[in-house]
XYZ file of C-alpha atoms in Angstrom:
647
model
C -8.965 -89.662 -3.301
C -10.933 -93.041 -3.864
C -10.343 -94.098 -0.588
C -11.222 -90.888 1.237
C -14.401 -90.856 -0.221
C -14.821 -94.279 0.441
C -13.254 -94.998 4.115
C -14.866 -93.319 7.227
C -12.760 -94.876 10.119
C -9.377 -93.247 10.116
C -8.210 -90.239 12.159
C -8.948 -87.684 9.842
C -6.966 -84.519 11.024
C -3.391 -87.081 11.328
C -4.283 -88.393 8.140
C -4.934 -84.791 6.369
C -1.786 -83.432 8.087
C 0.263 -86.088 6.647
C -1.149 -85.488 3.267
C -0.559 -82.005 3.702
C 2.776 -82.535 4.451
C 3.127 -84.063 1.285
C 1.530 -81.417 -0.110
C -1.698 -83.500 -1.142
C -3.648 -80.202 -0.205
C -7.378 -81.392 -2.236
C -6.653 -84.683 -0.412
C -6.406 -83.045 2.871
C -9.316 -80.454 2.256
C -11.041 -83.324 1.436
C -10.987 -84.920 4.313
C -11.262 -81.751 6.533
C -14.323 -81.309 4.381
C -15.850 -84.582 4.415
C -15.180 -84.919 8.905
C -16.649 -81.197 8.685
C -13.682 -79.606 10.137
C -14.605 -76.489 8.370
C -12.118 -74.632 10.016
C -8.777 -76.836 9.111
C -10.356 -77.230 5.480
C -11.055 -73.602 4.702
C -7.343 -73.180 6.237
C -5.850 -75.564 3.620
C -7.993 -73.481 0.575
C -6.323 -70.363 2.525
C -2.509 -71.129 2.983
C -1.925 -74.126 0.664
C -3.900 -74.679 -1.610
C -4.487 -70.185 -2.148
C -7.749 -69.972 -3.599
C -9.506 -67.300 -1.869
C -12.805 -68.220 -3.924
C -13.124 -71.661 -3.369
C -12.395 -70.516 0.446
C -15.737 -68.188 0.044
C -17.884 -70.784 -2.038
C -17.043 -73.068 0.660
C -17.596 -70.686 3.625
C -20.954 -70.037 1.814
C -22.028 -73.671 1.833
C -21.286 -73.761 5.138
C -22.019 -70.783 7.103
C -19.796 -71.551 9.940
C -18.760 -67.810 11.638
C -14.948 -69.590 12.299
C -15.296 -69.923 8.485
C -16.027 -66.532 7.738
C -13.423 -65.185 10.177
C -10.739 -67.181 9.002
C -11.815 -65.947 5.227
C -12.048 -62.093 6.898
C -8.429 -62.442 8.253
C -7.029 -64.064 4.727
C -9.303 -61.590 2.569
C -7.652 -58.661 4.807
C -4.434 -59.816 4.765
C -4.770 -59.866 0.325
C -5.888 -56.354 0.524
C -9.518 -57.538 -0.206
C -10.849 -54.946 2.440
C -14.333 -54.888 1.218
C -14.480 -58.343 0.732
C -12.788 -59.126 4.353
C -15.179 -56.597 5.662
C -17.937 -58.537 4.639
C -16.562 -61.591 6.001
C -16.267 -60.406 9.197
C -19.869 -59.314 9.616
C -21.060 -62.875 8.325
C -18.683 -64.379 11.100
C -19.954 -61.298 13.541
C -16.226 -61.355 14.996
C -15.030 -57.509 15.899
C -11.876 -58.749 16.961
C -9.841 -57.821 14.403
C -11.104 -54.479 14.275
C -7.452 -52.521 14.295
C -6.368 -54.402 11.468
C -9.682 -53.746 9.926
C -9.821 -50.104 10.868
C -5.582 -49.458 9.398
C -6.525 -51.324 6.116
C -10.048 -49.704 5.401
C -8.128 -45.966 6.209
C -5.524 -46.973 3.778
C -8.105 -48.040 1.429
C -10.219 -45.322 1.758
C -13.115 -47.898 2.516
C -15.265 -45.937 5.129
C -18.319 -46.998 3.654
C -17.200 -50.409 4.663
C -15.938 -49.626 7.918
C -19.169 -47.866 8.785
C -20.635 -51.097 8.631
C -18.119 -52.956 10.261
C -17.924 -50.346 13.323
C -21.583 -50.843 13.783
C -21.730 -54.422 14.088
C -18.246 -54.123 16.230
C -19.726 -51.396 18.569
C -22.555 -53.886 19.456
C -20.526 -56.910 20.815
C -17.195 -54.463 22.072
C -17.248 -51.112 23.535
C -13.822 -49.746 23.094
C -13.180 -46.268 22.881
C -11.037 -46.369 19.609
C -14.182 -48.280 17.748
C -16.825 -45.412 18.164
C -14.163 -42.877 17.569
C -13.604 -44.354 13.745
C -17.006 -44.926 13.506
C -17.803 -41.387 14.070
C -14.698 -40.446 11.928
C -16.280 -42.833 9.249
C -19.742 -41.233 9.600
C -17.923 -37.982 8.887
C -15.749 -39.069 5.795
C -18.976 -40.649 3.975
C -20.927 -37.141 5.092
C -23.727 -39.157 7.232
C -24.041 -36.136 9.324
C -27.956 -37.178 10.463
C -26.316 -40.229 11.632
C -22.859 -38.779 13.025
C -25.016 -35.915 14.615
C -27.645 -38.684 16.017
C -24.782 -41.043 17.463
C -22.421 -38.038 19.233
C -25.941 -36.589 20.891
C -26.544 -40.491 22.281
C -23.898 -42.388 25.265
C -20.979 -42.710 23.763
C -17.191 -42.728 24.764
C -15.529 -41.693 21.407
C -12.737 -38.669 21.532
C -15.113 -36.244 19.766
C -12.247 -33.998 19.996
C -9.942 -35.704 18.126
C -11.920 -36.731 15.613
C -12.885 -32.828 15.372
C -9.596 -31.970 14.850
C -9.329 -34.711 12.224
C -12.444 -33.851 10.318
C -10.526 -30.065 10.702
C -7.145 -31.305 9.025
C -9.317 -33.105 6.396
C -11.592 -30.302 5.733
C -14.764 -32.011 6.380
C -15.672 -28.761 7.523
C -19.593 -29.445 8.389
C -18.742 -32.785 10.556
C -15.762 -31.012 12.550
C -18.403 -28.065 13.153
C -21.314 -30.517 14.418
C -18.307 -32.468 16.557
C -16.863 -29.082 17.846
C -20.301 -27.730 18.868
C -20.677 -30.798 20.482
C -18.157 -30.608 22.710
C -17.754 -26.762 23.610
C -15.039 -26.229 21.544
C -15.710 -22.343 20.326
C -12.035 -21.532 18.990
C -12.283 -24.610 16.103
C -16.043 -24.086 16.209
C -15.295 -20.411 15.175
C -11.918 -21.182 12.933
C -14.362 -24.137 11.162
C -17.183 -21.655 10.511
C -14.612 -19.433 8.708
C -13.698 -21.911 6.443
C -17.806 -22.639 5.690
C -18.214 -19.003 4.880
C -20.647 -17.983 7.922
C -18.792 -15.166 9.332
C -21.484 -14.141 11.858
C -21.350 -17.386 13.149
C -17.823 -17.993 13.859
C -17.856 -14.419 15.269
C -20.048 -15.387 17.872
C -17.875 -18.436 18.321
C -14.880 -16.745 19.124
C -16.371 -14.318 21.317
C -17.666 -17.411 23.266
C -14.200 -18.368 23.089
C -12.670 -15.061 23.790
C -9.416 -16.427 22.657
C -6.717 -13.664 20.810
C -5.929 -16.568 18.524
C -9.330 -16.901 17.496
C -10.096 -13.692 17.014
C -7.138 -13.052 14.890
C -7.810 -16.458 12.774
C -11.914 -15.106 12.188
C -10.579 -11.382 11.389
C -8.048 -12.734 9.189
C -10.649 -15.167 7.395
C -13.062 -12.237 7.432
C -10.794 -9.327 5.727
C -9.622 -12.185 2.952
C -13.211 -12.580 2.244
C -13.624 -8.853 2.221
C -15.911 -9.053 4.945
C -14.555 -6.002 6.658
C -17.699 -5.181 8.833
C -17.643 -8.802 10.721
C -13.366 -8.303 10.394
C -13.559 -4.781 12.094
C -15.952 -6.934 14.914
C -12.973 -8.930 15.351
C -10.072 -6.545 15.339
C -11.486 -4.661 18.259
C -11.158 -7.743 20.488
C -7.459 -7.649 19.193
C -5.886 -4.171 18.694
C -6.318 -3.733 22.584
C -3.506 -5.920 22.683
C -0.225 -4.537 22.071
C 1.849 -7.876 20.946
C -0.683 -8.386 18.448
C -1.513 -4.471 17.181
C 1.937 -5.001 14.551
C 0.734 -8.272 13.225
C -2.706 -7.437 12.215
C -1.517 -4.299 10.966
C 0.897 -5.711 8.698
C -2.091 -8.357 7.773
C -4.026 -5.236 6.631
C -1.409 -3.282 4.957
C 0.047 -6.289 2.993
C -3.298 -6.449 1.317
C -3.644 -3.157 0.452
C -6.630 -2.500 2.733
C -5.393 0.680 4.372
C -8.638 2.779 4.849
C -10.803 -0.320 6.501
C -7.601 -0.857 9.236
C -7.296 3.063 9.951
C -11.437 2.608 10.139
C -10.971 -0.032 12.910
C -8.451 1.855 14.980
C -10.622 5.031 14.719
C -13.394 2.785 16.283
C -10.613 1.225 18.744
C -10.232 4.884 20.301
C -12.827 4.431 22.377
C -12.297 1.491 23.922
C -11.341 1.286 27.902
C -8.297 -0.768 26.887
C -7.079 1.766 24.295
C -3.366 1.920 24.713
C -0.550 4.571 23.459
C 0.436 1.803 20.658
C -3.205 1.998 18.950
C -2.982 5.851 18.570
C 0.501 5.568 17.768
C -0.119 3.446 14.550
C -2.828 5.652 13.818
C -1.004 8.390 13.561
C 1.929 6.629 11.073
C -1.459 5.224 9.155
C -2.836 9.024 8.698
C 0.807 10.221 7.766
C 0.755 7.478 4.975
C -2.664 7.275 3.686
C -4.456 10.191 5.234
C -3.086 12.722 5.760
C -5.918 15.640 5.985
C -6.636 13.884 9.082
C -3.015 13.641 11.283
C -2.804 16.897 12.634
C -6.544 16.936 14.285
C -5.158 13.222 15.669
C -1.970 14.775 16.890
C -3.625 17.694 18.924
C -6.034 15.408 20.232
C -3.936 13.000 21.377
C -0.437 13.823 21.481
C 0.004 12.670 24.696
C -0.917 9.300 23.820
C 1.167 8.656 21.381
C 4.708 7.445 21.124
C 6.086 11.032 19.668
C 9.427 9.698 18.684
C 8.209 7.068 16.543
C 5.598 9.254 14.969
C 8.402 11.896 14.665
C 9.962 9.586 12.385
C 6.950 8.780 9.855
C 5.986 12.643 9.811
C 9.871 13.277 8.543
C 9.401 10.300 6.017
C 6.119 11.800 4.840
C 7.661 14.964 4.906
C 4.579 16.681 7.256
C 6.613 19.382 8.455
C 3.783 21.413 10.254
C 2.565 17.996 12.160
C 7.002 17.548 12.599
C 6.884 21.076 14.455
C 4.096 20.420 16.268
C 5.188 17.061 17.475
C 8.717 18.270 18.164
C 7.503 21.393 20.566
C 5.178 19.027 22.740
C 8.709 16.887 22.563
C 10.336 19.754 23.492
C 12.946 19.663 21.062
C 12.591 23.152 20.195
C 15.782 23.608 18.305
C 14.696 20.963 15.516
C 11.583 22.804 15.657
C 12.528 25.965 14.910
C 14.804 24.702 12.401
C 12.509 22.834 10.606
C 10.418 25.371 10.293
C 13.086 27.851 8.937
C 13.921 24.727 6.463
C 10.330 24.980 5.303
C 9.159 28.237 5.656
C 5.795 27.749 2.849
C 4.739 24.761 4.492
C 5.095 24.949 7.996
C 5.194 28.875 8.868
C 3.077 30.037 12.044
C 4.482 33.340 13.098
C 3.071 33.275 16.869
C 4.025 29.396 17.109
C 7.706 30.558 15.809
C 7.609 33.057 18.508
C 6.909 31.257 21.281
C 9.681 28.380 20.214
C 12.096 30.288 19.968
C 12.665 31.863 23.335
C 13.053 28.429 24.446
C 15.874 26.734 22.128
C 19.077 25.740 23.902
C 21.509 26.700 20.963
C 21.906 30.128 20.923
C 22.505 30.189 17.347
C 19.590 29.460 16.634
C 18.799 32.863 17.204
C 21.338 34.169 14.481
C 19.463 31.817 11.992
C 16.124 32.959 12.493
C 17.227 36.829 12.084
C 19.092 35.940 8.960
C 15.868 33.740 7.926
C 13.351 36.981 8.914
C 15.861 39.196 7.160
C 15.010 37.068 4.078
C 11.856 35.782 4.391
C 9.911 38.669 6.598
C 11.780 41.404 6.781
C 8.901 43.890 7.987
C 8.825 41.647 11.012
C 11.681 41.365 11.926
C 11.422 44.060 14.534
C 9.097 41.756 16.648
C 11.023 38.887 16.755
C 13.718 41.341 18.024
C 11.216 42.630 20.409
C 10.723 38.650 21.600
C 14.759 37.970 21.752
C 15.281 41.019 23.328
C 16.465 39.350 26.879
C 18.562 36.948 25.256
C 20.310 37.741 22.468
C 24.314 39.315 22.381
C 23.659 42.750 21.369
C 26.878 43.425 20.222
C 27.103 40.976 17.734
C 23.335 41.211 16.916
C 24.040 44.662 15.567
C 27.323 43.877 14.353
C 25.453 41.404 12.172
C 22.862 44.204 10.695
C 25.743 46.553 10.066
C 27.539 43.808 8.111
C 24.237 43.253 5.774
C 23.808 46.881 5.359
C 20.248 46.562 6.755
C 20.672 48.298 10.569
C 18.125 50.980 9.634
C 15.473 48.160 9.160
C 15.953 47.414 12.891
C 16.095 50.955 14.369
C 13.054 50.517 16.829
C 15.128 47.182 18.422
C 18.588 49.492 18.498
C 16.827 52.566 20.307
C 15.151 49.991 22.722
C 18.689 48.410 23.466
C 20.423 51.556 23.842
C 19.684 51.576 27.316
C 22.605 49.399 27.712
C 24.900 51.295 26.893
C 26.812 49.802 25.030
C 29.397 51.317 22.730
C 28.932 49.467 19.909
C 24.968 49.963 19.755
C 25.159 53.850 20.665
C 27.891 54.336 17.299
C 25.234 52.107 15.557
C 22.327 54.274 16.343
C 24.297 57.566 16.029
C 25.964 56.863 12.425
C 21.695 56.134 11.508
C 20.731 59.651 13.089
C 23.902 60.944 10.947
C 22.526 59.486 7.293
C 18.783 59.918 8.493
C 20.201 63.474 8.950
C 18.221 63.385 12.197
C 20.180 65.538 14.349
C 17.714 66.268 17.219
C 17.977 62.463 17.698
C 21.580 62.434 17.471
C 21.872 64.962 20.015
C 19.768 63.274 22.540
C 21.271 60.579 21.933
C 24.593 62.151 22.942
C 23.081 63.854 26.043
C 21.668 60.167 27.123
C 24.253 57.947 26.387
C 27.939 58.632 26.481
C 29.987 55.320 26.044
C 31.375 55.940 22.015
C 33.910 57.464 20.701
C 33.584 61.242 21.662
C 35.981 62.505 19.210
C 36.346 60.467 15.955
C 32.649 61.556 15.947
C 33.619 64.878 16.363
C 35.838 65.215 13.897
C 33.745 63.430 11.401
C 31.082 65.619 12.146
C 32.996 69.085 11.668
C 33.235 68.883 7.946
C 29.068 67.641 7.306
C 27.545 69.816 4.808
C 24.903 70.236 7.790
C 25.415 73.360 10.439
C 23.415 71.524 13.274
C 25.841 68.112 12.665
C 28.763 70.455 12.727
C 27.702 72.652 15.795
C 26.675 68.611 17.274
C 30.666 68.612 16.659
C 31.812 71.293 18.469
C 29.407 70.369 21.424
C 31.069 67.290 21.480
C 34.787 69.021 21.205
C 33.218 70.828 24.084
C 32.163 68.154 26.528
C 35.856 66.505 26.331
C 37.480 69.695 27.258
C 38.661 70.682 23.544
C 37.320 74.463 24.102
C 39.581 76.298 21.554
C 38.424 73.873 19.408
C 34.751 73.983 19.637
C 35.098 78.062 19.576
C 36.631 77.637 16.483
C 34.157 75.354 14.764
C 31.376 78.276 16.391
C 33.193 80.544 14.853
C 33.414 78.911 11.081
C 29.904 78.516 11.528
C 29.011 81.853 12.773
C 27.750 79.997 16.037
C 28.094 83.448 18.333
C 26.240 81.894 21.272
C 27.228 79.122 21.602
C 30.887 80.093 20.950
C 30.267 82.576 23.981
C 29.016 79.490 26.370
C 31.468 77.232 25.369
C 34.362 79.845 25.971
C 32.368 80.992 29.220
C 32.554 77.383 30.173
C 36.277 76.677 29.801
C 37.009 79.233 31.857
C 40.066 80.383 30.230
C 40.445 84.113 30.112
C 42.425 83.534 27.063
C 39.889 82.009 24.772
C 37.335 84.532 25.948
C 39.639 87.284 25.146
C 40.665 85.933 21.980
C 36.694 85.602 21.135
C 36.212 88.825 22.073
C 38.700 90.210 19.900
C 37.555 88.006 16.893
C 34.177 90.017 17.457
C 35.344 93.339 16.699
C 37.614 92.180 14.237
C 35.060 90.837 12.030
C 32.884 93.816 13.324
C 30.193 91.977 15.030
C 30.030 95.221 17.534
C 26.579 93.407 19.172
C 27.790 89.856 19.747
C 31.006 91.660 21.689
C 28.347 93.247 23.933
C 26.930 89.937 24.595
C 29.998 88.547 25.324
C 30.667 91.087 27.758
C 27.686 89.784 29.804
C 28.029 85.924 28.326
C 31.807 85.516 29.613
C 31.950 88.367 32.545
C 33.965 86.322 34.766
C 36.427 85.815 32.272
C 36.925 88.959 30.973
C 39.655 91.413 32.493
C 38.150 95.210 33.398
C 41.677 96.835 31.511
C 41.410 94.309 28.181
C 37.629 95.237 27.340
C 38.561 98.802 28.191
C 41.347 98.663 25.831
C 39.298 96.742 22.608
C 36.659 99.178 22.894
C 38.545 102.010 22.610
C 40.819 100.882 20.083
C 37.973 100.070 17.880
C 35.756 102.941 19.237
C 33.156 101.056 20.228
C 33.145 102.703 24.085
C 29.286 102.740 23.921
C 28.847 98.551 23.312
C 31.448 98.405 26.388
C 29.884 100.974 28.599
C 27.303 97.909 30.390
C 30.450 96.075 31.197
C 32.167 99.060 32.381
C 29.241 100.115 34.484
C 28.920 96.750 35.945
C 32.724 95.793 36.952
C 32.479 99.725 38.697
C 29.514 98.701 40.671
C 31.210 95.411 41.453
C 34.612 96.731 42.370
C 32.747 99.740 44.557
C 30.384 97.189 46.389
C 33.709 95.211 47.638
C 35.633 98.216 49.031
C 32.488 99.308 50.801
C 32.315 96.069 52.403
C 36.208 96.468 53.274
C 35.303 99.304 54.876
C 32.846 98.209 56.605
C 34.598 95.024 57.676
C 37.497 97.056 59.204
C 35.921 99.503 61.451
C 34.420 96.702 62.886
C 37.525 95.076 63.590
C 38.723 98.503 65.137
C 36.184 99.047 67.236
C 36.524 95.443 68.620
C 40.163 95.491 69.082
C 40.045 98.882 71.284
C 37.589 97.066 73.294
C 39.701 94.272 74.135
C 42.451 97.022 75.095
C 40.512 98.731 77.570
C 39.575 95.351 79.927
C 41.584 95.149 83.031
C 43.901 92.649 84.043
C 43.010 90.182 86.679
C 45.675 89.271 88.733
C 45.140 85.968 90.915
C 47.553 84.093 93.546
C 50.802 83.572 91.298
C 53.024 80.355 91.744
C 56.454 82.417 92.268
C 59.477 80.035 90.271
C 62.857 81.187 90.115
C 63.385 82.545 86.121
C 65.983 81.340 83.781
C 68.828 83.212 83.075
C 68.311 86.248 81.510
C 64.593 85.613 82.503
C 62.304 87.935 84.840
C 60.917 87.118 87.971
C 57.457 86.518 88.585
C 56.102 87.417 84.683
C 53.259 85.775 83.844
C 52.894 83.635 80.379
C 50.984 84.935 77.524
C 47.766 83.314 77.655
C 47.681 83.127 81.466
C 45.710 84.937 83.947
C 43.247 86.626 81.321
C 46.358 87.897 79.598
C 45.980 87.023 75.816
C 47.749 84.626 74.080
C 49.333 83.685 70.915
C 46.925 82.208 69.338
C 44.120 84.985 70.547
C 46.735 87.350 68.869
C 47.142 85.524 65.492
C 43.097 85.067 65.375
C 42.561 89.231 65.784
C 45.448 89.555 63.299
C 44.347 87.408 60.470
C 41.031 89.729 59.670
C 42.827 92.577 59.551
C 45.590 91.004 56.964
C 42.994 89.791 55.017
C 41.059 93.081 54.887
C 44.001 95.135 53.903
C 44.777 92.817 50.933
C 41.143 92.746 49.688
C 41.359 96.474 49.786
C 44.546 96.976 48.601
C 43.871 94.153 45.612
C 41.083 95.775 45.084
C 41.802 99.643 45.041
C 44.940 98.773 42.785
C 42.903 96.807 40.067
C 40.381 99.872 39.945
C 42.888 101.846 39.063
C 44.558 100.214 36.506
């Protein structure tokens, strides 16, 4: 060491590399120090000799900027940051600024950095140096001086440095670095997280981006602002991809009368689409109900009725189900819904209409069975309605079977018209226990298609005289006369006993009525018969009863009249055949006229030259057979008639 201090003419960086080399480090700083190779001597306190302090004393005493850099680099590279940051602005050398920039980040040492950046940014102008620095200004919250260096030249990534001031939730530097650069959508998602919620709703209407209007609702209805959230959720109901998600956002929350609030207000919009009324219909079948069926007959058009068929079952809203299924036209699960759930969902006029228009036809049956239990005075109306459709037959098959056909008389007597056998026994075993005979009787007269006699005969033994004379009519019209006179009889039934046996005419029965007259003495109805059955009576039988039973004067009219009859026709024999007399001895008296004859040669046994009948005005045999037939008939009138007088 002596002779270092003392010796100046030697080749000082040979001689300090060869003490180095045998690691004689003071030796060698020595003699960097005492040549003032500052640089070589402060790189022996750095690498050898490892004394980072003596290495700053000594770039102290000396100032030099190599010094300090070479101290910076060491200092750095020992995790010193601070201190190497210092360094490096005493040696004003920005060219280690990556290394500077990674170890300050790791180190947290913005403060630092900030001034390192600064002196950097005046002797380089590279891009990644302003962008820390205006990171840095953002993590040490200089906002005057971040907001005064982004408004000034500059080419730092504002953006990026937004978006890391974002991540790091340096909320009021990303908004002043957003702002700056146009950025609405993080301008507007930034403002959410600072809490002004009319701000970043103006930010994402500038940005009129679904994402950001989705993010500030969101934001909005956590912070229960559901005013500035409802702003928001109109820009986003409108579309349909997003209408689930921010309906689930709401609901998940429990927030279910602010979202039906902000589709109510959505109606209006020009982009309102089926899926908005749709969910506001499932909404108002979950958590309003009061309100559904106003929605549903305002806008059941708009709405997506299968879906919304499906949350009125769940809710169990019949009335809104039966509304919804006849604008669906699925009137069978109509109807039977409402026949399910008659207290809920019962609208006679709306049941009415449905039901003409159901494709199962048993659906009919049902509802008959359901008005038979439900609203049975009614029942006659809904016949009324089904009239045209239903199977009459089994309809009032059905009624007899429950014992209740009287309840539905008006709907059988306006079906009989059919004429159907089944409906016209219906209606006439009614008349029979209603006892209404003048019905039954029309009824008979109007319609004939039963069975004539089984209700005949059940008839003839009713403790009624008008049901059992009903009978005999009946025997009557099917030809049963000796019956029906019989029943008259029983019943003391002289007239019509007289018509029916007038009717049959059969001489027989008449007689045999006759006779059953004066046997039981009923001298005035045996008169009236006389007149009743005329035709059928024979002259010598009435002559005979009457005077057996000496009742000559009650048979005198009849007598009287058959004389007068029986007179009248031989006068008109006579009459007739002096006619034909005096016609044929006219045609006797005419002369032949003879014309030119065609002389043949006869036959054998024949004569020559006689004319043919018929020929030559000579008559013929048919002119002969047409005068003969009067007069036959004429002498058998007259001789029929002259022997029956006188028998």
């Amino acid at each position: 060491m002596e002779y270092i201090t003392r010796l100046d003419n030697y080749d000082a960086p040979d001689i300090a590399n060869i003490a180095i080399t045998n690691q004689l480090f003071e030796e060698a700083f020595a003699i960097f120090k005492k040549f003032d190779v500052n640089t070589s001597a402060v790189q022996v306190l750095i690498e050898h000799v490892k004394n980072l302090d003596r290495a700053y004393e000594f770039a102290e005493r000396c100032n030099d900027p190599t010094v300090w850099s070479e101290l910076a680099r060491a200092q750095l590279a020992s995790g010193a940051v601070k201190e190497a940051i210092d360094s490096f602005i005493k040696a004003d050398d920005p060219s280690a600024y990556l290394d500077v920039i990674e170890a300050a980040r790791n180190n947290d040492g913005y403060e630092d950095m900030v001034r390192y950046l600064q002196m950097a940014r005046k002797k380089a102008r590279e891009a990644i140096i302003e962008t820390e620095l205006v990171f840095a200004y953002a993590k040490v919250n200089r906002l005057a001086d971040l907001e005064e260096f982004i408004s000034s030249p500059n080419i730092a990534q504002i953006q990026q440095v937004g978006d890391r001031c974002y991540d790091e939730k340096l909320y009021e530097a990303a908004r002043i670095l957003y702002n700056n650069v146009s950025n609405y959508a993080r301008l507007a998602s930034t403002l959410v997280h600072l809490g002004e919620f009319q701000a970043a709703v103006d930010g994402a209407r500038k940005a009129n981006s679904t994402k950001t209007w989705k993010e500030v609702c969101f934001a909005c209805v956590e912070a229960g602002e559901f005013r500035m959230a409802q702003m928001c959720g109109l820009h986003i109901v409108v579309h349909a991809d997003e209408l689930e998600e921010l309906i689930n956002f709401y609901q998940s929350r429990g927030f279910f009368q602010e979202l039906i609030q902000l589709l109510e207000a959505a109606l209006g919009l020009e982009r309102a689409h089926m899926g908005m009324f749709t969910e506001l219909a499932i909404l108002y079948s979950k958590y309003n109900t009061e309100k559904m069926r106003e929605h549903l007959e305002l806008f059941w058009s708009r709405v997506n009725i299968p879906k919304v068929l499906r949350a009125a079952e769940q809710a169990h809203l019949w009335p809104e189900l039966v509304f919804l299924y006849d604008k669906y036209e699925e009137y069978d699960n109509a109807i039977q819904t409402m026949m399910t759930h008659p207290t809920q969902c019962w609208k006679e006029a709306m049941f009415k209409d449905i039901i003409t228009k159901v494709a199962n036809i048993e659906l009919y049956y049902k509802a008959l069975s359901h008005y038979l239990d439900y609203k049975p005075m009614l029942l006659n109306d809904l016949l009324l309605v089904l009239t045209p459709r239903l199977d009459h037959t089994r309809a009032v098959g059905y009624f007899q079977k429950v014992g209740q056909l009287s309840l539905v008389l008006p709907y059988v007597k306006s079906v009989q018209s059919h004429n159907n056998k089944v409906i016209n026994e219906a209606l006439n075993n009614i008349y029979i226990e209603n006892e209404d005979y003048d019905s039954l009787r029309d009824s008979i007269d109007s319609y004939n298609n039963f069975d004539n006699i089984a209700l005949a005969q059940r008839m003839e033994k009713h403790e009624l005289i008008e049901f059992r004379r009903i009978a005999a009519y009946l025997f009557k019209m099917n030809n049963r006369w000796k019956q029906a006179v019989e029943l008259c009889k029983k019943d003391l039934l002289f007239k019509d006993a007289m018509e029916y046996a007038a009717d049959s005419r059969n001489s027989e029965i008449s007689e045999d009525l006759m006779g059953w007259f004066l046997d039981n003495k009923n001298y005035e109805s045996f008169a009236a018969g006389t007149f009743v059955m005329y035709d059928m009576l024979r002259a010598d039988v009435i002559l005979e009863l009457a005077w057996r039973h000496n009742i000559m004067d009650f048979a005198m009219p009849y007598l009287i009249q058959t004389v007068r009859e029986y007179t009248s026709k031989v006068d008109k024999l006579e009459v007739s055949d002096e006619t034909r007399t005096k016609e044929a001895e006219n045609n006797n008296q005419q002369p032949l006229v003879l014309g030119e004859q065609l002389m043949l040669t006869a036959g054998p046994g024949g004569m020559m030259g006689s004319p043919m009948p018929g020929m030559y005005g000579m008559p013929g045999m048919q002119q002969q057979q047409q005068q003969q037939a009067p007069q036959q008939q004429q002498q058998q009138m007259y001789n029929g008639g002259f022997i029956q007088g006188t028998m």
